[in-house]
Coordinates of C-alpha atoms in Angstrom, one line a residue:
M1 CA 40.7 162.1 76.7
G2 CA 39.4 158.8 77.9
N3 CA 37.6 157.9 74.7
L4 CA 40.7 158.9 72.7
K5 CA 42.9 156.7 74.8
Y6 CA 40.6 153.7 74.3
S7 CA 40.2 154.5 70.6
L8 CA 44.0 154.3 70.4
F9 CA 44.0 150.8 71.7
I10 CA 41.4 149.7 69.1
F11 CA 43.5 151.5 66.5
L12 CA 46.6 149.6 67.5
G13 CA 44.7 146.3 67.6
A14 CA 43.3 146.9 64.1
C15 CA 46.8 147.8 62.8
S16 CA 48.2 144.6 64.3
Y17 CA 45.5 142.6 62.5
G18 CA 46.3 144.5 59.3
I19 CA 50.0 143.4 59.5
L20 CA 48.9 139.8 59.7
A21 CA 48.0 139.6 56.0
S22 CA 51.7 140.1 55.0
I23 CA 52.9 137.5 57.4
V24 CA 50.3 135.0 56.0
K25 CA 51.6 135.7 52.5
L26 CA 55.1 135.0 53.5
G27 CA 54.0 131.8 55.1
L28 CA 52.1 130.7 52.0
Q29 CA 55.2 131.5 49.9
A30 CA 57.2 129.3 52.2
G31 CA 54.9 126.4 51.3
Y32 CA 52.6 126.2 54.3
S33 CA 48.8 125.9 54.0
V34 CA 46.2 128.3 55.5
P35 CA 45.0 125.7 58.1
E36 CA 48.6 125.1 59.2
L37 CA 49.3 128.8 59.6
T38 CA 46.0 129.6 61.2
G39 CA 46.2 126.7 63.6
S40 CA 49.7 127.7 64.6
Q41 CA 48.5 131.3 65.1
Y42 CA 45.9 130.4 67.7
L43 CA 47.9 127.6 69.3
F44 CA 51.0 129.8 69.9
G45 CA 48.8 132.7 70.9
L46 CA 47.1 130.6 73.6
L47 CA 50.4 129.2 74.9
L48 CA 51.9 132.7 75.2
L49 CA 48.9 134.0 77.0
L50 CA 48.9 131.0 79.4
L51 CA 52.5 131.7 80.3
S52 CA 51.4 134.9 81.9
F53 CA 48.4 133.3 83.7
P54 CA 50.1 132.7 87.1
F55 CA 51.1 136.4 87.3
I56 CA 47.9 138.2 86.3
K57 CA 44.9 139.4 88.2
K58 CA 42.0 136.9 87.9
T59 CA 38.4 136.9 88.8
K60 CA 35.7 134.3 88.9
I61 CA 33.5 134.3 85.8
T62 CA 30.2 132.7 85.2
L63 CA 29.3 130.0 82.7
K64 CA 27.4 132.6 80.6
Q65 CA 30.5 134.9 80.5
T66 CA 32.7 131.9 79.5
A67 CA 30.4 131.0 76.7
A68 CA 30.2 134.6 75.5
L69 CA 34.0 134.9 75.4
L70 CA 34.5 131.6 73.6
L71 CA 31.9 132.7 71.0
T72 CA 33.7 136.0 70.6
G73 CA 36.9 134.2 69.8
A74 CA 35.2 131.8 67.5
S75 CA 33.8 134.8 65.5
L76 CA 37.3 136.2 65.0
S77 CA 38.8 132.9 63.8
L78 CA 35.7 132.3 61.6
T79 CA 36.4 135.7 60.0
G80 CA 39.8 134.4 59.0
I81 CA 38.4 131.2 57.6
L82 CA 35.7 132.9 55.6
Y83 CA 38.0 135.6 54.3
G84 CA 40.5 132.9 53.2
M85 CA 37.7 131.1 51.3
S86 CA 36.7 134.4 49.7
L87 CA 40.3 135.1 48.7
D88 CA 40.5 131.6 47.2
R89 CA 37.6 132.2 44.9
N90 CA 37.9 135.9 44.0
P91 CA 40.6 138.6 43.5
A92 CA 42.1 140.1 46.7
S93 CA 40.7 143.5 45.9
I94 CA 37.1 142.1 45.8
A95 CA 37.6 140.1 49.0
V96 CA 39.0 143.1 50.9
V97 CA 36.1 145.3 49.9
L98 CA 33.6 142.7 51.0
L99 CA 35.3 142.2 54.3
F100 CA 35.3 145.9 55.0
Q101 CA 31.5 146.0 54.8
F102 CA 31.9 145.3 58.5
T103 CA 32.0 149.0 59.0
W104 CA 28.3 149.7 58.2
I105 CA 27.3 146.2 59.5
G106 CA 28.8 147.0 62.9
I107 CA 27.1 150.4 63.0
L108 CA 23.8 148.7 62.1
L109 CA 24.3 146.1 64.9
E110 CA 24.8 148.9 67.4
A111 CA 21.7 150.7 66.1
L112 CA 19.6 147.6 66.5
Y113 CA 21.0 146.9 69.9
E114 CA 20.6 150.4 71.2
K115 CA 17.3 150.9 69.3
K116 CA 18.3 154.3 68.0
M117 CA 19.6 155.8 64.7
P118 CA 23.4 156.2 64.2
S119 CA 24.7 159.7 64.6
K120 CA 25.3 161.9 61.6
A121 CA 29.1 161.7 62.2
K122 CA 29.0 157.9 62.1
I123 CA 27.0 157.8 58.9
I124 CA 29.4 160.3 57.2
S125 CA 32.3 158.3 58.5
S126 CA 30.9 155.0 57.1
I127 CA 30.4 156.5 53.7
L128 CA 34.1 157.8 53.7
L129 CA 35.3 154.4 54.9
I130 CA 33.5 152.5 52.1
I131 CA 34.7 154.8 49.4
G132 CA 38.2 154.8 50.9
T133 CA 38.2 151.0 51.0
V134 CA 37.4 150.8 47.2
F135 CA 40.4 153.0 46.5
A136 CA 42.8 151.5 49.1
S137 CA 42.1 147.9 48.0
N138 CA 43.1 148.9 44.4
L139 CA 39.8 147.6 43.2
I140 CA 39.6 150.3 40.5
N141 CA 42.9 149.4 38.9
S142 CA 42.5 145.6 39.3
G143 CA 41.1 145.1 35.9
S144 CA 38.4 142.6 35.0
H145 CA 38.5 139.2 36.8
P146 CA 36.0 136.4 36.8
I147 CA 33.8 136.7 39.9
Q148 CA 32.4 133.7 41.7
A149 CA 29.1 134.1 43.6
E150 CA 30.3 131.7 46.2
G151 CA 33.3 133.9 47.0
L152 CA 31.0 136.9 47.3
I153 CA 28.9 135.1 49.9
Y154 CA 32.0 134.1 51.9
G155 CA 33.3 137.7 51.7
L156 CA 30.1 139.2 53.0
L157 CA 29.9 136.5 55.8
S158 CA 33.4 137.4 56.9
A159 CA 32.3 141.0 57.2
V160 CA 29.4 139.9 59.4
T161 CA 31.6 137.8 61.7
F162 CA 34.2 140.5 62.1
A163 CA 31.5 143.0 63.0
V164 CA 30.1 140.5 65.5
F165 CA 33.6 140.1 67.0
I166 CA 34.0 143.9 67.5
F167 CA 30.5 144.2 68.9
A168 CA 30.9 141.2 71.2
S169 CA 34.4 142.1 72.5
G170 CA 32.9 145.2 74.0
K171 CA 30.0 143.4 75.7
A172 CA 31.2 139.9 76.6
G173 CA 34.1 140.7 79.0
K174 CA 33.1 143.7 81.0
G175 CA 34.6 143.5 84.5
I176 CA 37.0 140.6 83.6
P177 CA 40.7 141.3 83.6
T178 CA 42.1 141.8 80.1
I179 CA 44.6 138.9 79.9
Q180 CA 42.1 136.5 81.5
M181 CA 39.5 137.6 79.0
S182 CA 42.0 137.3 76.1
I183 CA 42.8 133.7 77.1
F184 CA 39.2 132.6 76.8
I185 CA 38.7 134.5 73.5
T186 CA 41.9 132.9 72.0
F187 CA 40.8 129.5 73.2
G188 CA 37.4 130.0 71.5
G189 CA 39.2 130.8 68.3
L190 CA 41.4 127.7 68.7
L191 CA 38.4 125.5 69.3
L192 CA 36.8 126.6 66.1
I193 CA 40.0 126.1 64.1
A194 CA 40.3 122.6 65.6
A195 CA 36.8 121.8 64.5
F196 CA 37.5 122.8 61.0
S197 CA 41.0 121.3 60.6
G198 CA 41.8 119.2 63.7
P199 CA 44.2 116.7 62.1
V200 CA 46.1 119.5 60.3
L201 CA 46.3 121.5 63.5
I202 CA 47.8 118.6 65.4
S203 CA 50.2 117.4 62.7
G204 CA 51.2 120.9 61.3
G205 CA 50.5 123.4 64.0
I206 CA 52.9 122.0 66.5
Q207 CA 55.9 121.2 64.2
L208 CA 59.0 123.2 65.0
E209 CA 60.7 123.1 61.6
G210 CA 60.2 126.5 60.1
L211 CA 56.5 126.9 60.8
W212 CA 57.0 128.0 64.3
K213 CA 58.4 131.4 63.2
F214 CA 55.3 132.2 61.2
G215 CA 53.1 130.8 63.9
L216 CA 54.8 133.0 66.5
L217 CA 54.5 136.2 64.5
M218 CA 50.9 135.4 63.5
A219 CA 50.1 134.7 67.2
L220 CA 51.5 138.1 68.2
F221 CA 49.9 140.2 65.4
G222 CA 46.8 138.1 64.7
A223 CA 45.8 136.9 68.1
I224 CA 47.5 138.5 71.1
F225 CA 47.8 142.1 70.1
P226 CA 44.4 142.5 68.4
I227 CA 42.5 140.5 71.1
V228 CA 44.2 142.2 74.1
F229 CA 43.9 145.7 72.6
F230 CA 40.3 145.2 71.6
A231 CA 39.6 143.8 75.1
I232 CA 41.1 146.9 76.7
G233 CA 39.4 149.4 74.4
S234 CA 36.0 148.0 73.3
P235 CA 34.2 147.9 76.7
H236 CA 34.8 151.6 77.0
L237 CA 33.5 152.7 73.6
D238 CA 30.2 152.1 71.8
S239 CA 30.5 149.3 69.3
G240 CA 29.8 151.7 66.3
L241 CA 32.8 153.8 67.2
A242 CA 34.9 150.7 67.8
T243 CA 33.9 149.4 64.4
I244 CA 34.9 152.7 62.7
V245 CA 38.3 152.8 64.4
G246 CA 38.8 149.1 63.5
S247 CA 38.9 150.2 59.9
A248 CA 42.6 151.1 60.5
E249 CA 43.3 147.5 59.6
L250 CA 43.2 148.2 55.8
P251 CA 45.8 151.2 55.8
A252 CA 48.0 149.1 58.1
A253 CA 47.7 146.1 55.7
V254 CA 48.6 148.2 52.7
A255 CA 51.6 149.8 54.5
A256 CA 52.8 146.4 55.7
A257 CA 52.6 145.0 52.2
M258 CA 54.8 147.9 51.0
L259 CA 57.4 147.5 53.8
I260 CA 57.4 143.7 54.3
L261 CA 56.6 142.4 50.8
G262 CA 57.9 145.3 48.7
E263 CA 54.6 146.0 47.0
R264 CA 54.1 149.4 45.4
I265 CA 51.3 151.7 46.7
S266 CA 49.5 153.5 43.9
E267 CA 48.2 157.1 44.1
A268 CA 44.6 155.7 44.2
Q269 CA 45.5 153.5 47.2
T270 CA 47.1 156.5 49.0
F271 CA 43.9 158.5 48.4
G272 CA 41.9 155.7 49.8
I273 CA 44.0 155.5 52.9
V274 CA 43.6 159.2 53.5
L275 CA 39.9 158.9 53.2
I276 CA 39.8 156.0 55.7
L277 CA 41.9 158.0 58.2
I278 CA 39.6 161.0 57.8
G279 CA 36.6 158.7 58.3
I280 CA 38.2 157.3 61.5
S281 CA 38.9 160.8 62.8
I282 CA 35.5 162.3 62.3
P283 CA 33.8 160.6 65.3
Q284 CA 36.8 161.4 67.4
F285 CA 36.5 165.1 66.7
T286 CA 32.8 165.0 67.3
L287 CA 33.3 163.4 70.7
K288 CA 36.0 165.8 71.7
K289 CA 33.8 168.8 70.7
A290 CA 30.8 167.3 72.7
A291 CA 33.0 166.8 75.7
K292 CA 34.4 170.3 75.4
N293 CA 30.9 171.8 75.3
R294 CA 29.8 169.8 78.3
F295 CA 32.9 171.0 80.2
S296 CA 32.3 174.7 79.3
T297 CA 28.7 174.5 80.4

């Protein structure tokens, strides 16, 4: 039951991050740029987390832990930057498929770290997730579009950084209270955004005429909820399983596009979403069966 509970936190965090795409689209339609929106996301996220700081449980953390948490946050914000650059150069269906290569990359990271082969359930799950991503992203029905090699590189790099975020979030903050850990991760993300677009962050990220409502929503669904939920769940699961459950981001993104943006979901996308959900479920059933066998013996 414990693993299922922590998997649910990862699932909720991934769904929150999936909703973010629709909020970004609304912000872009309103005339704001990606740096303005992203800067506002992490700025508001950090401010909201800091409001709770006087009331939360805190512990002393080492310089090594601080650096690890800052780098974890930087990997998440770098994912957003690289994914945006991939979207700018190639169709969204291509960019999404490239980003979702984080599933097998995350399992590979775990295998290298643990120095052992992934389980059969994780391999089967990864195959289903990759096939499901192709269908759910509507790649098959997207028609022929010019593909830029530069965009492919950015897309694959976004997959690597997102896999690193999921892997690191389970390792960097063990023993640190969730909100305290989330503050450092969010600050790390903000530092990287500031390094990429400092003047835009200062001039655009703090303005209160319209941008604030997008920044606040993006802070909740793109910074606070994913970071806090991953911070709760990841330390209690192996990174391969956390990566698989994190694939819930794509079904959530498709559902949010339908509900928020009024986009139509095709039969192929529905089939892809079902495959992804099956892929996420397989390791859960395997763990439940293993726990049941241990209990019965």
